[in-house]
């Protein structure tokens, strides 16, 4: 699964709930503009330029440089 939005946020229905909750709680004001499903889980790009990695269960793993 891959969805990229140029300016708009990725539609909420495409984002696993655990990931959406983590981003809303820890990165207030940022939106998810890209989400990729990878072999380990998910890679998420935020509107503030940060890339986050989550495992298959949607638990945060790390900020990717």
mmCIF file of C-alpha atoms in Angstrom:
data_model
loop_
_atom_site.group_PDB
_atom_site.id
_atom_site.type_symbol
_atom_site.label_atom_id
_atom_site.label_comp_id
_atom_site.label_asym_id
_atom_site.label_seq_id
_atom_site.Cartn_x
_atom_site.Cartn_y
_atom_site.Cartn_z
ATOM 1 C CA UNK A 1 0.000 0.000 0.000
ATOM 2 C CA UNK A 2 1.303 3.437 -0.846
ATOM 3 C CA UNK A 3 -0.511 6.732 -0.770
ATOM 4 C CA UNK A 4 1.173 10.081 -1.340
ATOM 5 C CA UNK A 5 -0.518 13.428 -0.904
ATOM 6 C CA UNK A 6 1.184 16.553 -2.238
ATOM 7 C CA UNK A 7 -0.215 19.036 0.253
ATOM 8 C CA UNK A 8 -3.223 17.326 1.766
ATOM 9 C CA UNK A 9 -3.071 14.745 4.486
ATOM 10 C CA UNK A 10 -3.485 11.054 3.790
ATOM 11 C CA UNK A 11 -7.169 10.175 4.356
ATOM 12 C CA UNK A 12 -7.714 9.004 7.945
ATOM 13 C CA UNK A 13 -9.351 5.737 6.851
ATOM 14 C CA UNK A 14 -6.030 4.635 5.269
ATOM 15 C CA UNK A 15 -4.007 5.121 8.470
ATOM 16 C CA UNK A 16 -3.947 2.394 11.151
ATOM 17 C CA UNK A 17 -5.484 3.730 14.373
ATOM 18 C CA UNK A 18 -2.355 3.156 16.504
ATOM 19 C CA UNK A 19 -0.268 5.236 14.108
ATOM 20 C CA UNK A 20 -2.817 8.047 13.878
ATOM 21 C CA UNK A 21 -3.112 8.181 17.676
ATOM 22 C CA UNK A 22 0.676 8.266 18.141
ATOM 23 C CA UNK A 23 1.133 11.088 15.625
ATOM 24 C CA UNK A 24 -1.761 13.123 17.068
ATOM 25 C CA UNK A 25 -0.389 12.759 20.601
ATOM 26 C CA UNK A 26 3.322 13.315 19.911
ATOM 27 C CA UNK A 27 3.412 15.614 16.874
ATOM 28 C CA UNK A 28 0.566 18.078 17.387
ATOM 29 C CA UNK A 29 -0.144 20.122 14.289
ATOM 30 C CA UNK A 30 1.632 17.698 11.939
ATOM 31 C CA UNK A 31 -0.297 15.622 9.427
ATOM 32 C CA UNK A 32 0.602 12.383 7.709
ATOM 33 C CA UNK A 33 1.356 13.192 4.070
ATOM 34 C CA UNK A 34 2.709 9.782 3.041
ATOM 35 C CA UNK A 35 2.427 6.227 4.331
ATOM 36 C CA UNK A 36 4.180 3.152 2.955
ATOM 37 C CA UNK A 37 3.654 -0.416 4.059
ATOM 38 C CA UNK A 38 7.074 -2.088 4.338
ATOM 39 C CA UNK A 39 8.187 -5.617 5.288
ATOM 40 C CA UNK A 40 8.756 -4.549 8.928
ATOM 41 C CA UNK A 41 5.606 -2.420 9.212
ATOM 42 C CA UNK A 42 4.985 1.173 8.116
ATOM 43 C CA UNK A 43 7.000 4.222 7.163
ATOM 44 C CA UNK A 44 5.190 7.506 7.645
ATOM 45 C CA UNK A 45 6.172 10.974 6.456
ATOM 46 C CA UNK A 46 4.820 13.942 8.370
ATOM 47 C CA UNK A 47 4.054 17.436 7.083
ATOM 48 C CA UNK A 48 6.933 18.731 9.233
ATOM 49 C CA UNK A 49 9.416 16.613 7.234
ATOM 50 C CA UNK A 50 10.003 13.866 9.815
ATOM 51 C CA UNK A 51 9.924 10.212 8.757
ATOM 52 C CA UNK A 52 8.685 7.749 11.368
ATOM 53 C CA UNK A 53 8.836 3.961 11.401
ATOM 54 C CA UNK A 54 6.207 1.743 13.020
ATOM 55 C CA UNK A 55 6.127 -2.034 13.374
ATOM 56 C CA UNK A 56 3.374 -4.233 11.902
ATOM 57 C CA UNK A 57 1.209 -3.631 14.975
ATOM 58 C CA UNK A 58 1.458 0.143 14.546
ATOM 59 C CA UNK A 59 3.791 0.631 17.517
ATOM 60 C CA UNK A 60 6.392 3.381 17.129
ATOM 61 C CA UNK A 61 9.920 2.155 16.463
ATOM 62 C CA UNK A 62 12.057 5.164 15.529
ATOM 63 C CA UNK A 63 12.488 8.462 13.725
ATOM 64 C CA UNK A 64 14.261 7.792 10.431
ATOM 65 C CA UNK A 65 16.928 10.268 9.370
#
